[in-house]
Coordinates of C-alpha atoms in Angstrom, one line a residue:
Chain A
M16 CA -68.1 39.3 18.6
K17 CA -66.8 36.0 18.0
T18 CA -67.8 34.7 14.9
S19 CA -69.9 31.6 15.3
H20 CA -67.5 28.3 15.7
L21 CA -69.6 26.6 12.1
I22 CA -68.5 29.2 10.2
P23 CA -64.8 28.7 9.6
L24 CA -65.1 24.9 9.5
I25 CA -67.7 25.5 7.0
I26 CA -65.2 28.1 4.9
V27 CA -61.9 25.7 5.4
I28 CA -64.2 22.8 4.6
Y29 CA -64.9 24.2 1.5
N30 CA -62.0 25.2 0.2
V31 CA -59.9 21.6 0.5
T32 CA -60.2 19.8 -2.3
L33 CA -61.6 16.3 -1.8
Q34 CA -59.3 13.9 -1.5
A35 CA -60.5 10.8 0.1
A36 CA -63.6 10.6 -1.8
Q37 CA -63.2 7.6 -4.8
V38 CA -65.5 8.3 -8.0
K39 CA -66.2 4.9 -9.4
P40 CA -68.5 4.7 -12.4
F41 CA -70.3 1.0 -13.4
F42 CA -72.2 -1.2 -15.5
Q43 CA -75.8 -2.5 -14.5
K44 CA -78.6 -3.4 -16.2
N45 CA -76.8 -2.2 -19.8
S46 CA -77.2 1.7 -17.7
L47 CA -74.4 3.6 -16.1
G48 CA -74.0 4.7 -13.0
V49 CA -71.6 5.6 -10.5
T50 CA -70.5 4.9 -6.7
L51 CA -69.4 7.9 -4.8
Q52 CA -67.4 5.8 -1.8
D53 CA -65.5 7.1 1.5
L54 CA -67.1 10.9 1.4
Q55 CA -65.7 12.9 3.7
Y56 CA -68.8 14.6 5.5
P57 CA -68.9 17.5 7.9
T58 CA -67.3 17.2 11.0
H59 CA -70.6 18.0 13.0
F60 CA -73.0 16.4 10.6
E61 CA -73.8 13.6 12.9
K62 CA -74.7 15.5 15.4
N63 CA -76.6 17.9 13.6
L64 CA -78.6 15.0 11.7
R65 CA -80.0 14.4 15.4
S66 CA -81.9 17.3 15.4
G67 CA -84.7 15.8 14.3
L68 CA -84.9 18.2 11.1
T69 CA -84.2 17.0 7.7
H70 CA -81.0 17.1 6.0
R71 CA -81.0 17.3 2.1
F72 CA -77.9 16.4 0.2
Q73 CA -77.9 16.9 -3.9
F74 CA -75.2 15.0 -6.0
N75 CA -74.6 17.4 -9.0
I76 CA -72.8 14.4 -11.5
R77 CA -70.5 16.0 -13.9
T78 CA -69.2 14.6 -17.4
D79 CA -67.7 16.1 -20.7
L80 CA -70.2 13.7 -22.7
P81 CA -72.5 15.8 -25.0
F82 CA -75.6 14.3 -23.5
L83 CA -74.7 13.9 -20.0
S84 CA -73.4 17.3 -18.7
E85 CA -75.0 17.3 -15.5
T86 CA -77.8 15.1 -13.2
V87 CA -78.8 15.7 -10.4
R88 CA -79.7 13.2 -7.4
T89 CA -80.7 13.9 -3.6
I90 CA -80.9 12.5 -0.6
N91 CA -82.6 13.3 1.9
I92 CA -82.0 11.8 5.9
K93 CA -84.5 12.3 9.0
Y94 CA -83.6 11.5 12.1
D95 CA -86.9 10.0 14.1
L96 CA -87.3 11.4 17.6
W97 CA -89.4 8.1 19.1
S98 CA -87.5 5.4 17.1
E99 CA -85.0 7.3 17.4
K100 CA -83.7 6.0 13.7
Y101 CA -82.7 7.6 10.6
Q102 CA -85.2 7.2 7.3
I103 CA -83.0 8.1 4.4
A104 CA -85.2 8.8 1.1
I105 CA -82.6 8.0 -2.3
E106 CA -83.9 10.2 -5.3
E107 CA -82.8 7.6 -8.0
H108 CA -84.1 7.8 -12.0
P109 CA -86.8 7.0 -12.4
S110 CA -87.8 5.9 -9.2
K111 CA -86.7 6.9 -5.6
Q112 CA -85.5 4.3 -3.2
F113 CA -86.5 4.9 0.8
V114 CA -85.1 2.7 3.1
E115 CA -86.7 2.9 6.8
N116 CA -86.0 3.2 10.5
V117 CA -82.1 2.4 9.8
N118 CA -79.5 3.2 13.0
L119 CA -76.5 5.0 12.9
E120 CA -74.0 2.2 12.1
K121 CA -76.3 0.8 8.9
L122 CA -76.8 4.8 8.0
N123 CA -72.6 5.1 7.9
L124 CA -72.8 2.3 5.8
I125 CA -75.1 3.6 3.4
L126 CA -73.6 7.1 3.5
K127 CA -70.1 5.3 3.2
R128 CA -71.1 3.7 -0.7
I129 CA -73.7 5.7 -2.4
Q130 CA -74.7 4.6 -5.6
F131 CA -76.6 6.5 -8.3
K132 CA -77.7 4.2 -11.2
N133 CA -79.5 4.7 -14.4
L134 CA -76.9 7.9 -15.3
L135 CA -77.7 6.9 -19.0
P136 CA -78.0 3.8 -21.5
A137 CA -74.7 2.1 -22.1
K138 CA -75.7 1.8 -25.6
Q139 CA -74.6 5.6 -25.6
L140 CA -71.3 5.1 -25.1
S141 CA -68.8 3.7 -28.0
D142 CA -66.4 1.1 -27.5
T143 CA -63.3 3.4 -27.6
V144 CA -65.2 6.9 -25.7
T145 CA -63.2 8.5 -22.9
F146 CA -64.9 10.5 -20.5
S147 CA -64.5 13.0 -17.1
M148 CA -66.4 13.0 -14.4
N149 CA -66.9 14.4 -11.3
I150 CA -69.6 15.0 -8.4
Q151 CA -70.1 18.0 -6.1
I152 CA -71.8 17.5 -3.0
R153 CA -74.4 20.0 -1.2
L154 CA -75.6 20.1 2.2
N155 CA -79.6 21.9 2.4
P156 CA -79.4 23.5 -0.7
I157 CA -81.1 27.1 -0.8
E158 CA -82.6 29.0 -3.9
K159 CA -81.4 32.6 -4.4
E160 CA -85.0 33.9 -4.1
R161 CA -85.1 32.7 -0.5
I162 CA -81.6 34.4 0.2
K163 CA -82.7 37.3 -1.3
A164 CA -85.7 37.2 0.8
I165 CA -83.6 36.3 4.1
Q166 CA -81.1 39.1 3.4
K167 CA -83.8 41.7 3.1
W168 CA -85.4 40.6 6.4
I169 CA -82.0 40.9 7.7
V170 CA -81.2 44.3 6.4
E171 CA -84.8 45.5 7.3
N172 CA -84.6 44.2 11.1
S173 CA -80.6 44.8 12.1
T174 CA -79.9 45.9 14.9
T175 CA -76.7 47.4 13.8
Q176 CA -76.3 51.2 12.8
P177 CA -76.5 51.9 8.8
L178 CA -73.4 54.5 10.1
S179 CA -72.8 57.8 11.0
F180 CA -69.9 60.5 10.7
S181 CA -68.5 63.1 13.2
S182 CA -69.9 66.6 13.5
D183 CA -66.8 67.7 13.9
T184 CA -64.4 66.3 10.8
S185 CA -67.3 65.1 8.2
I186 CA -65.4 62.7 8.0
P187 CA -67.1 59.4 7.6
K188 CA -67.0 56.8 10.5
L189 CA -69.1 54.1 10.0
M190 CA -70.8 52.7 12.8
L191 CA -69.4 48.9 12.5
P192 CA -71.6 46.0 13.0
A193 CA -70.1 44.0 15.9
K194 CA -70.8 40.6 14.3
K195 CA -68.5 39.3 12.6
K196 CA -68.6 36.7 9.8
T197 CA -71.5 34.3 9.6
L198 CA -72.9 31.8 8.3
F199 CA -75.5 33.8 6.1
S200 CA -72.8 36.1 4.8
W201 CA -71.4 32.9 4.2
I202 CA -73.8 31.9 2.3
F203 CA -74.8 34.8 1.1
N204 CA -70.9 35.3 -0.8
Q205 CA -71.6 32.3 -2.5
N206 CA -75.0 33.5 -3.9
T207 CA -73.2 37.0 -4.8
E208 CA -70.5 35.0 -7.0
K209 CA -73.3 34.5 -9.1
M210 CA -74.2 30.4 -8.2
S211 CA -77.6 29.4 -8.7
E212 CA -77.6 28.0 -5.4
A213 CA -75.9 28.3 -2.3
S214 CA -75.5 26.0 0.4
E215 CA -74.5 25.2 4.2
W216 CA -71.6 23.4 2.9
Q217 CA -70.2 21.7 0.1
I218 CA -67.7 20.1 -1.8
T219 CA -66.7 18.8 -5.3
T220 CA -64.6 15.7 -5.9
P221 CA -61.8 16.1 -8.1
S222 CA -62.5 15.1 -12.2
I223 CA -61.6 11.8 -13.5
S224 CA -60.8 10.5 -17.0
I225 CA -63.1 7.3 -17.5
H226 CA -62.2 4.7 -20.3
R227 CA -65.3 3.0 -21.3
E228 CA -63.7 -0.4 -21.9
S229 CA -62.3 -0.2 -18.0
I230 CA -65.8 -0.3 -16.3
P231 CA -67.1 -2.9 -14.6
H232 CA -70.3 -4.6 -14.8
E233 CA -72.5 -5.1 -11.4
D234 CA -74.8 -7.3 -13.1
Chain B
M17 CA -96.6 -10.2 -17.2
R18 CA -99.8 -8.2 -16.0
A19 CA -99.2 -9.0 -12.3
L20 CA -95.7 -7.9 -12.4
Q21 CA -96.3 -4.1 -14.1
I22 CA -98.9 -3.9 -11.5
V23 CA -96.4 -5.1 -9.0
I24 CA -93.8 -2.6 -10.1
C25 CA -96.6 0.1 -10.1
L26 CA -97.5 -0.2 -6.7
Q27 CA -93.6 -0.7 -5.3
Y28 CA -93.4 2.9 -7.1
F29 CA -95.9 4.6 -5.9
L30 CA -95.2 2.9 -2.3
N31 CA -91.5 4.4 -2.8
I32 CA -93.4 7.8 -3.7
Q33 CA -95.3 8.0 -1.1
L34 CA -92.5 7.1 1.5
Y35 CA -90.3 9.8 0.3
A36 CA -92.5 11.8 0.9
Q37 CA -92.7 10.9 4.2
A38 CA -89.3 11.6 4.7
T39 CA -89.1 15.0 3.2
E40 CA -92.5 16.6 4.1
T41 CA -93.2 16.1 8.0
K42 CA -96.7 15.7 9.4
L43 CA -95.5 17.2 12.5
R44 CA -97.3 19.7 14.2
L45 CA -95.8 22.1 16.5
Q46 CA -96.6 21.5 20.0
D47 CA -94.6 24.6 21.6
I48 CA -91.0 26.4 21.0
Q49 CA -88.4 26.9 24.2
C50 CA -85.1 28.6 24.2
Q51 CA -81.9 27.7 26.2
G52 CA -78.9 29.6 26.6
N53 CA -80.2 32.9 26.5
V54 CA -79.2 35.3 29.3
V55 CA -80.2 39.0 28.4
L56 CA -82.4 38.2 25.1
S57 CA -85.7 37.2 26.2
C58 CA -87.5 33.7 24.7
E59 CA -90.1 35.7 23.4
D60 CA -87.6 37.8 21.3
L61 CA -86.3 35.0 19.9
K62 CA -89.5 33.5 19.1
S63 CA -90.6 36.6 17.1
R64 CA -88.2 35.8 14.9
M65 CA -89.7 32.7 13.6
F66 CA -92.2 32.7 11.7
L67 CA -94.0 29.6 13.3
Q68 CA -97.5 28.9 14.7
I69 CA -98.2 26.2 17.6
G70 CA -100.6 23.5 16.8
E71 CA -99.6 24.4 12.6
P72 CA -97.6 21.8 10.6
L73 CA -94.2 22.1 11.3
D74 CA -92.3 24.1 8.2
E75 CA -88.8 23.1 7.8
I76 CA -88.1 25.2 5.3
E77 CA -89.0 28.3 7.4
I78 CA -86.7 26.5 10.4
Q79 CA -83.7 26.6 8.0
N80 CA -84.6 30.3 7.2
A81 CA -84.9 31.2 10.7
K82 CA -81.5 29.9 11.9
L83 CA -79.7 31.6 9.1
R84 CA -81.3 35.1 10.1
M85 CA -80.5 34.2 13.5
H86 CA -77.1 33.8 12.6
S87 CA -77.1 37.3 11.2
F88 CA -77.9 39.2 14.4
P89 CA -74.9 40.8 16.6
E90 CA -76.4 39.9 20.0
L91 CA -76.0 36.4 19.2
Q92 CA -72.5 34.0 18.7
S93 CA -74.6 31.3 17.5
A94 CA -77.9 29.7 17.3
E95 CA -79.0 26.6 16.7
I96 CA -82.1 24.6 16.1
S97 CA -83.5 21.4 17.0
L98 CA -86.8 19.5 17.3
E99 CA -87.7 17.4 20.7
K100 CA -90.5 15.0 21.3
G101 CA -93.4 16.4 21.8
N102 CA -96.6 14.6 23.9
S103 CA -97.0 12.3 21.0
P104 CA -95.4 11.3 18.2
E105 CA -96.9 13.5 16.0
Q106 CA -96.3 16.5 18.1
A107 CA -92.6 18.2 18.3
I108 CA -90.9 20.8 20.1
V109 CA -89.0 23.5 18.3
V110 CA -85.3 23.7 20.7
I111 CA -83.3 27.4 19.8
R112 CA -80.2 26.9 21.6
V113 CA -77.9 30.2 21.4
I114 CA -74.8 31.9 22.7
E115 CA -75.4 35.6 23.3
S116 CA -72.5 37.8 21.9
N117 CA -70.9 39.9 24.8
Y118 CA -72.6 43.2 23.9
W119 CA -69.8 45.3 25.1
S120 CA -67.0 46.0 21.9
K121 CA -63.9 48.0 22.2
R122 CA -61.1 49.0 19.8
L123 CA -58.1 50.4 20.6
S124 CA -55.9 51.6 18.4
A125 CA -52.1 53.2 18.9
G126 CA -50.2 54.8 16.4
L127 CA -46.7 57.0 16.3
I128 CA -47.0 59.7 13.5
S129 CA -44.2 61.3 12.0
R130 CA -44.9 64.9 10.0
G131 CA -41.4 65.8 8.7
T132 CA -39.7 66.5 11.6
N133 CA -42.2 66.6 14.1
H134 CA -43.4 63.7 15.6
F135 CA -47.1 62.6 17.8
E136 CA -48.6 60.2 19.3
R137 CA -51.8 59.0 19.0
I138 CA -54.6 56.9 20.8
T139 CA -57.8 56.2 20.0
G140 CA -60.2 54.0 22.2
E141 CA -63.6 53.1 21.3
V142 CA -66.7 51.3 23.8
Q143 CA -70.3 50.2 22.6
Y144 CA -72.6 48.9 24.1
N145 CA -75.0 47.1 21.9
N146 CA -77.9 46.5 24.3
F147 CA -78.6 50.0 25.8
L148 CA -82.0 50.4 27.5
N149 CA -82.0 46.2 27.9
S150 CA -83.7 47.0 23.9
G151 CA -80.7 46.9 21.3
K152 CA -80.6 50.6 21.2
I153 CA -76.5 51.7 21.1
L154 CA -74.4 53.5 23.8
S155 CA -70.9 54.5 22.5
L156 CA -67.6 56.6 23.5
N157 CA -65.2 57.4 21.7
V158 CA -62.4 58.9 22.3
D159 CA -59.3 60.4 20.2
Q160 CA -56.1 62.0 21.8
K161 CA -53.2 63.1 20.3
H162 CA -50.1 64.8 21.7
S163 CA -46.9 66.1 20.1
L164 CA -43.7 64.1 21.2
S165 CA -41.1 67.0 20.9
T166 CA -43.4 70.0 21.3
Q167 CA -46.0 71.2 23.6
T168 CA -47.9 71.7 20.8
P169 CA -50.6 70.2 18.9
H170 CA -52.8 68.7 21.4
V171 CA -55.5 67.6 20.3
W172 CA -58.5 66.1 22.4
Y173 CA -61.9 64.6 21.1
S174 CA -64.3 62.6 22.9
R175 CA -67.9 61.6 21.6
I176 CA -70.9 60.1 23.6
Q177 CA -73.3 59.1 21.1
Y178 CA -76.5 57.0 21.6
T179 CA -78.2 54.9 18.4
D180 CA -81.8 53.9 17.9
P181 CA -81.6 51.6 14.9
H182 CA -85.2 51.3 14.9
I183 CA -87.2 54.1 15.6
F184 CA -90.3 53.2 17.1
G185 CA -90.0 49.8 15.7
S186 CA -89.6 51.3 12.0
Q187 CA -87.9 48.8 9.9
R188 CA -86.1 52.2 7.4
W189 CA -85.8 54.8 9.8
F190 CA -82.9 55.0 12.7
L191 CA -81.8 57.7 14.9
T192 CA -78.1 59.4 16.0
G193 CA -77.7 61.8 18.9
G194 CA -74.4 62.6 19.8
L195 CA -72.5 65.3 22.2
S196 CA -68.9 66.0 21.1
Y197 CA -66.0 67.6 22.7
L198 CA -62.9 69.1 21.1
Q199 CA -60.1 70.5 22.2
N200 CA -57.7 71.6 19.9
E201 CA -54.0 73.8 20.0
I202 CA -51.7 74.5 17.6
R203 CA -48.1 76.7 17.8
G204 CA -46.0 76.9 15.1
T205 CA -44.8 78.6 11.8
D206 CA -46.3 77.6 8.5
S207 CA -44.3 77.5 5.1
D208 CA -44.4 81.3 4.5
G209 CA -42.7 81.8 7.7
D210 CA -45.7 83.1 9.7
Q211 CA -46.2 82.4 13.3
L212 CA -49.6 80.9 13.9
H213 CA -51.1 80.5 17.7
F214 CA -54.4 78.4 17.3
Q215 CA -56.8 77.5 20.6
S216 CA -59.9 75.9 19.9
E217 CA -62.6 74.3 22.7
K218 CA -65.8 73.1 21.0
L219 CA -68.5 71.4 22.3
F220 CA -71.1 69.9 19.4
N221 CA -74.0 68.3 19.8
D222 CA -76.2 66.5 16.9
V223 CA -79.3 64.9 15.7
K224 CA -79.5 63.1 12.4
I225 CA -82.4 61.1 11.2
G226 CA -81.9 58.9 8.8
Y227 CA -84.0 56.5 6.5
R228 CA -82.4 53.1 5.0
V229 CA -83.3 53.4 1.2
S230 CA -82.1 50.1 0.5
Q231 CA -80.9 47.0 2.0
S232 CA -76.8 48.8 2.2
S233 CA -77.1 52.5 1.4
F234 CA -79.3 55.2 3.6
V235 CA -80.1 59.0 3.6
S236 CA -79.9 61.3 6.8
L237 CA -80.8 64.8 7.7
G238 CA -79.0 66.2 10.6
I239 CA -78.8 69.1 12.3
F240 CA -76.2 70.1 14.8
D241 CA -75.5 73.1 17.3
T242 CA -72.5 74.6 18.8
P243 CA -73.4 76.1 22.3
I244 CA -71.5 79.5 22.2
N245 CA -71.2 79.8 25.7
H246 CA -69.1 76.3 25.8
L247 CA -66.9 77.8 22.4
Q248 CA -63.1 79.6 22.7
S249 CA -61.8 79.5 19.2
H250 CA -58.2 82.0 18.8
W251 CA -56.3 82.5 15.6
T252 CA -53.2 84.8 15.9
Y253 CA -51.0 85.5 12.5
F254 CA -47.4 87.0 13.3
S255 CA -46.7 88.7 9.4
D256 CA -42.7 89.7 11.1
S257 CA -41.2 89.5 14.8
S258 CA -42.7 93.1 15.5
Q259 CA -46.1 92.9 14.5
S260 CA -48.8 91.0 15.0
H261 CA -52.4 90.4 13.8
Q262 CA -55.4 88.5 15.4
S263 CA -58.1 87.4 13.1
E264 CA -61.4 86.1 14.2
A265 CA -62.0 83.5 12.4
P266 CA -65.9 82.7 11.4
S267 CA -67.1 80.1 13.8
F268 CA -70.1 78.5 12.3
R269 CA -72.3 77.1 14.8
Q270 CA -75.4 76.4 14.0
G271 CA -76.7 74.5 10.8
V272 CA -78.4 71.3 8.8
S273 CA -76.4 68.7 7.6
F274 CA -77.6 66.2 4.6
A275 CA -75.9 62.5 3.6
Y276 CA -76.0 59.6 1.6
G277 CA -73.8 56.4 1.9
W278 CA -73.7 52.7 1.5
N279 CA -71.9 49.8 3.3
T280 CA -71.4 46.6 1.7
E281 CA -68.6 45.3 3.5
D282 CA -68.4 42.4 4.8
D283 CA -66.4 42.3 8.1
A284 CA -66.2 45.6 10.3
D285 CA -62.8 45.4 11.1
F286 CA -60.8 42.5 8.8
T287 CA -62.7 43.7 5.6
T288 CA -61.7 41.3 2.9
R289 CA -64.5 42.3 0.1
G290 CA -67.0 45.4 -0.2
S291 CA -67.5 49.0 -0.6
Q292 CA -67.8 52.0 2.0
F293 CA -69.5 55.6 0.4
I294 CA -70.1 59.1 2.1
A295 CA -71.3 62.4 0.3
S296 CA -72.2 65.1 3.1
L297 CA -73.3 68.4 2.7
S298 CA -73.1 70.8 5.2
L299 CA -75.4 74.2 5.6
Y300 CA -74.1 76.5 8.2
R301 CA -76.0 79.6 9.4
P302 CA -74.7 83.0 7.9
E303 CA -72.7 84.4 10.8
T304 CA -71.8 88.1 11.2
N305 CA -68.4 89.4 12.8
S306 CA -66.3 92.5 12.7
F307 CA -65.1 91.1 9.3
G308 CA -68.6 91.3 7.4
T309 CA -71.3 88.4 7.1
F310 CA -70.2 84.8 6.4
Y311 CA -71.8 82.2 4.8
G312 CA -71.0 79.1 5.0
A313 CA -71.0 75.3 3.4
S314 CA -69.5 72.6 3.3
G315 CA -69.1 69.2 1.7
G316 CA -67.4 65.6 2.5
L317 CA -66.7 62.6 0.3
F318 CA -65.0 59.4 1.3
Y319 CA -64.9 56.2 -0.9
K320 CA -63.3 53.2 0.2
K321 CA -63.5 49.6 -1.9
T322 CA -62.0 46.4 -1.0
W323 CA -61.0 42.9 -2.8
T324 CA -59.4 40.2 -2.3
S325 CA -57.0 38.4 -5.1
D326 CA -55.4 34.8 -4.4
S327 CA -57.5 34.3 -1.4
K328 CA -55.0 35.9 0.5
N329 CA -53.8 38.9 -0.8
I330 CA -56.1 42.1 0.3
W331 CA -56.0 45.3 -1.0
S332 CA -58.1 48.5 -0.8
F333 CA -58.6 51.4 -2.4
K334 CA -59.1 54.8 -0.1
V335 CA -60.2 58.2 -1.2
G336 CA -61.7 61.4 1.2
I337 CA -61.8 64.9 0.3
P338 CA -62.5 67.1 4.1
N339 CA -64.7 69.4 5.0
Q340 CA -62.5 72.5 4.6
F341 CA -63.9 74.2 7.7
Q342 CA -62.7 71.5 9.7
Q343 CA -59.2 70.3 8.7
T344 CA -57.6 70.4 12.2
A345 CA -59.8 67.9 13.3
P346 CA -58.0 64.9 15.3
L347 CA -58.6 62.4 11.9
A348 CA -57.0 64.4 9.9
E349 CA -54.9 61.8 9.2
D350 CA -57.5 59.2 8.0
I351 CA -58.5 61.3 4.8
G352 CA -56.6 60.8 2.1
L353 CA -56.3 59.2 -1.7
S354 CA -54.5 55.9 -0.6
L355 CA -53.9 52.2 -1.6
T356 CA -53.4 49.5 0.9
Y357 CA -52.2 46.0 1.1
A358 CA -53.1 43.5 3.6
R359 CA -52.6 40.1 5.4
D360 CA -54.5 37.6 7.7
A361 CA -53.6 35.4 9.8
K362 CA -54.2 33.1 12.5
G363 CA -54.5 33.9 15.8
F364 CA -53.0 33.4 19.0
K365 CA -53.1 33.3 22.8
S366 CA -51.8 35.7 25.2
A367 CA -51.7 36.4 28.6
L368 CA -52.4 39.9 28.4
F369 CA -54.9 39.6 25.7
G370 CA -56.3 36.6 25.8
D371 CA -57.7 34.4 22.8
V372 CA -56.2 36.7 19.9
T373 CA -58.7 35.1 16.9
Q374 CA -57.5 36.9 14.2
T375 CA -54.5 38.9 13.3
R376 CA -53.8 41.3 10.0
K377 CA -50.7 43.3 8.7
Y378 CA -51.3 45.8 6.2
V379 CA -49.5 49.0 4.6
E380 CA -51.2 52.4 3.5
A381 CA -49.9 54.2 1.1
G382 CA -50.8 57.3 -0.7
Y383 CA -51.2 61.3 -0.6
F384 CA -52.8 62.5 3.3
L385 CA -54.5 66.0 4.4
G386 CA -51.5 68.1 5.6
S387 CA -51.3 69.4 9.1
V388 CA -52.7 73.1 8.8
K389 CA -53.0 74.1 5.1
E390 CA -54.9 72.4 2.5
M391 CA -52.2 70.3 1.3
W392 CA -51.5 66.7 0.5
V393 CA -48.5 65.1 1.1
P394 CA -47.3 61.9 0.8
G395 CA -47.4 58.9 3.5
V396 CA -46.6 55.8 4.7
K397 CA -48.7 54.0 7.2
A398 CA -47.5 50.5 8.6
G399 CA -49.7 48.4 10.9
Y400 CA -50.3 45.3 12.9
M401 CA -54.5 44.3 14.1
M402 CA -55.7 42.2 16.6
Q403 CA -58.9 40.7 17.3
T404 CA -58.5 39.9 21.0
Q405 CA -60.4 38.5 23.6
H406 CA -60.0 41.2 26.6
L407 CA -59.6 44.2 24.4
G408 CA -61.5 43.6 21.5
V409 CA -60.0 45.2 18.1
I410 CA -56.5 46.5 18.6
N411 CA -54.3 48.2 16.2
F412 CA -51.0 49.4 16.2
Y413 CA -49.5 51.2 13.6
L414 CA -46.6 53.4 12.4
F415 CA -47.5 56.7 10.0
G416 CA -44.4 59.2 8.0
L417 CA -45.6 61.3 6.0
E418 CA -42.9 63.5 4.5
E419 CA -44.0 67.4 5.5
N420 CA -40.6 69.2 4.8
R421 CA -42.8 72.4 2.9
G422 CA -45.4 72.3 5.4
F423 CA -46.2 73.5 9.2
N424 CA -43.3 73.0 12.4
Y425 CA -44.8 73.0 15.5
R426 CA -42.9 74.5 18.0

């Protein structure tokens, strides 16, 4: 009857406004980039990383600029069971960075300060422009089609009774599932709320206002 | 310059290759192992993962399997991880589960006031979700209502039910069969001043077969029977104190039932969203007594919609139309047209209940079914629900109905 311990944690994290993470834009090689610093990862994230399975973070970087409404970057992290080191792949534009065989300390340093470069050429920003930016972070995103397929399988293989009713009263009495809210229902609810993708965990940084003249250069 | 371009290109392709290495595993599945399972067999758990030993490891399928397992009532939690195989190219998938308690319990206790008549009502349900060690469900329900001020009414209802969620392994067909016992006695005076005495003792058995039409809806066809040698039904009307008339009401015993319904609620007891609907029709075998031949048909409708506003306030709208032949059933208070407001709160620890993981306060107001005749009376219900470790779901409530024009018990 009990809910998985993971679920309330996920829901709590999801509903909390991310205060600790800092979004800091910068110019590098005549391109706009952004640094995401001090992101608070899920509590059990470090333990889950050692499962040996790939963990995929998706970063949706959003601005109110007409030519950069949203751009997506990803980071894949995988723990090698034999070397006991982490492999990190950061999808950049136009190429991808790959960091191989780092220990946990190095991994934490990388994740503490993530940089995404080449968001757009600096010349597209006029000298006096002001715009806003936030970043939505998702862990292990799941497409809607996959959720539907999983849901279909669950319904067809569920051991809970669909419903019944007392023959004495003809009052419908649902034979209720013994299971409480689950990870799946959390994910499924995201899907039903017309999101294009769901995920095991997600959070969005507060939107910040950026003045072009205040953006530092890191060349 | 050309050399620099070649180096950049090589670096680019190297990056792509390394990226592919990180996201597309070359591991092959050596074995699947289970930990933490006591009742469930490892073969059962393995059957819920579509992985083949010796094949390349499919991480997407592992993630899908994890989500699927989280939805199963027999599992409280499920985690999947990899462990080293015999070589760096091989990996073992380990499923770590914590099994659910296969027993689910519900207890409800309430005080009901119908005008000047007061009752206590206690309802209990015990359900075992792994009967025959094969996922079949066996449940026992008991419902008892008794007057606090007079001898009647007294209602005792109990039911034992077996459910096969998947007949012969079918994904769509299900079956329920149950045996119900209802004992009912009422003495009193109705709104016209007529005195009435009703006694009934019935034993029902019924079987229904159902088909899942879609992910949340179903149709069912059932037969029911009330063995005559266990049936006593007796109505007595007194039009005045000097004369009495005894009527023999039809006691339909056998018939067939049809139903269509759905359930999209997100939680069995602490619902925050979703709806339930059921439409049922019962056709009774014609009966002949000293007053003639009676043909019986009855229908029931029920709809409930739950939604949440401001993430804290939970609302629920409910409407039900009862079966006219069964209006003295023990669950009469549950039928009506009502609106419920509820708020959830965090749990606490208690010596009696153990860990109380969730609580809910609620107020329900609307019109509910009257005592005997077909009348609807205004009422308000206030309750407190708890999800407890030792006793399952507990529901305490007070229920008041305005019934000054209705039936007076004696």
